[in-house]
C-alpha positions in Angstrom: 87.7 49.7 146.2 87.4 46.0 146.9 84.0 44.4 147.4 83.5 42.6 150.8 85.4 39.3 150.8 87.3 40.2 147.7 90.9 41.1 147.1 91.7 44.6 145.9 92.3 44.9 142.1 95.9 45.8 142.7 98.0 44.9 145.7 99.2 47.8 147.9 102.9 48.4 148.1 104.7 46.5 150.8 106.7 48.7 153.1 110.5 48.4 152.6 111.9 45.7 154.8 108.5 44.1 155.4 107.7 40.5 154.5 106.0 40.1 151.1 103.2 37.7 152.1 100.7 40.4 152.9 97.0 39.6 153.4 94.3 41.5 151.6 90.7 42.0 152.8 88.1 44.7 153.3 86.5 46.3 156.3 83.4 48.2 157.1 85.1 49.9 160.0 86.1 53.4 159.0 89.7 54.3 160.0 88.3 57.7 161.1 86.2 55.9 163.7 89.3 54.4 165.2 91.9 57.2 164.7 90.1 60.3 163.6 90.2 62.3 166.8 87.7 60.5 169.1 89.8 60.4 172.3 87.7 57.8 174.0 87.9 55.3 171.0 91.6 56.0 170.6 92.3 55.5 174.3 90.5 52.1 174.3 92.2 50.9 171.2 95.6 52.1 172.5 95.1 50.1 175.7 93.9 46.9 174.1 96.2 46.8 171.0 99.6 47.2 172.7 102.7 48.3 170.7 100.6 49.6 167.7 101.1 53.1 166.5 99.1 55.1 163.9 100.3 57.3 161.1 98.4 59.0 158.2 99.7 58.9 154.6 98.1 61.7 152.7 100.6 61.7 149.8 98.1 60.1 147.5 100.6 57.5 146.4 98.4 54.6 147.4 95.0 56.2 148.0 93.8 59.8 148.8 94.1 59.0 152.5 95.7 56.0 154.1 96.1 55.2 157.8 98.9 52.9 158.7 99.4 50.9 161.8 102.8 49.5 162.8 104.2 47.4 165.5 108.0 47.8 165.3 108.6 45.0 167.8 107.1 42.3 165.5 107.4 44.1 162.2 103.7 43.8 161.7 101.8 46.5 159.8 98.4 47.2 158.4 97.1 49.9 156.0 93.6 50.8 155.3 92.8 52.5 152.0 90.0 54.9 151.4 89.6 55.4 147.7 87.4 58.5 147.9 84.4 56.8 146.4 82.5 55.3 149.3 82.8 55.4 153.1 81.3 51.9 153.4 84.1 49.6 152.5 87.8 50.1 152.9 90.6 48.0 151.4 92.9 46.5 154.1 96.4 45.1 153.7 98.1 43.4 156.7 101.4 41.7 157.1 103.5 40.2 159.9 102.8 37.9 162.9 100.0 40.2 164.1 96.9 41.0 162.1 96.8 44.6 163.5 93.7 45.8 161.7 91.8 42.6 162.9 93.0 43.4 166.5 91.9 47.0 166.1 88.5 46.0 164.8 87.9 43.6 167.7 89.0 46.2 170.2 86.7 48.9 168.7 83.7 46.5 168.6 84.4 45.6 172.3 84.4 49.3 173.1 81.1 49.7 171.4 79.7 46.7 173.3 80.8 48.4 176.6 78.6 51.4 175.6 81.4 53.5 174.2 82.9 54.4 177.6 84.7 57.7 178.0 88.2 57.9 179.5 86.8 59.0 182.8 85.0 55.7 183.2 88.3 53.8 183.2 90.2 52.7 186.2 93.6 51.1 186.9 94.5 48.4 189.4 98.1 47.4 190.2 98.7 44.4 192.4 102.0 42.5 192.8 103.4 43.8 189.5 100.2 42.9 187.6 98.3 45.8 186.0 94.7 45.8 184.8 92.6 48.5 183.2 88.9 48.3 183.7 85.6 50.1 182.8 83.2 51.2 185.6 84.2 48.3 187.9 87.3 46.1 188.3 85.3 43.1 187.2 85.1 44.6 183.7 88.7 44.3 182.7 89.6 45.6 179.2 93.4 45.2 179.4 95.8 43.3 181.6 99.6 43.1 181.7 
């Protein structure tokens, strides 16, 4: 596992057809916090990181467990490796025009700042073709399109 602010010892494999200028970093945000079955967290991240989809690689080819996030529209992707030794730091590889794991981290942190709202605290407003999703009150917008 990489130390904070250090690159992993060996780069992760770049998905076929993806650009080769991947960025490497580490994160303290557990992939299980974001995509491990907490419907409220997953709902918030899904709303605020549009176009991203999750998948889990458990083949062991890269790490014992590896979540992957892809945005097929931009070709951007991110992978977070858990090496099985510590649940404190995770190696992150990202590529494409979007830094998806950075977006997910910001989204998750915002969800925490809002008090970890459950799905039933969210509302939807549609006006003249504009859509906004809010928490508790329309003034607390979390996503707009």
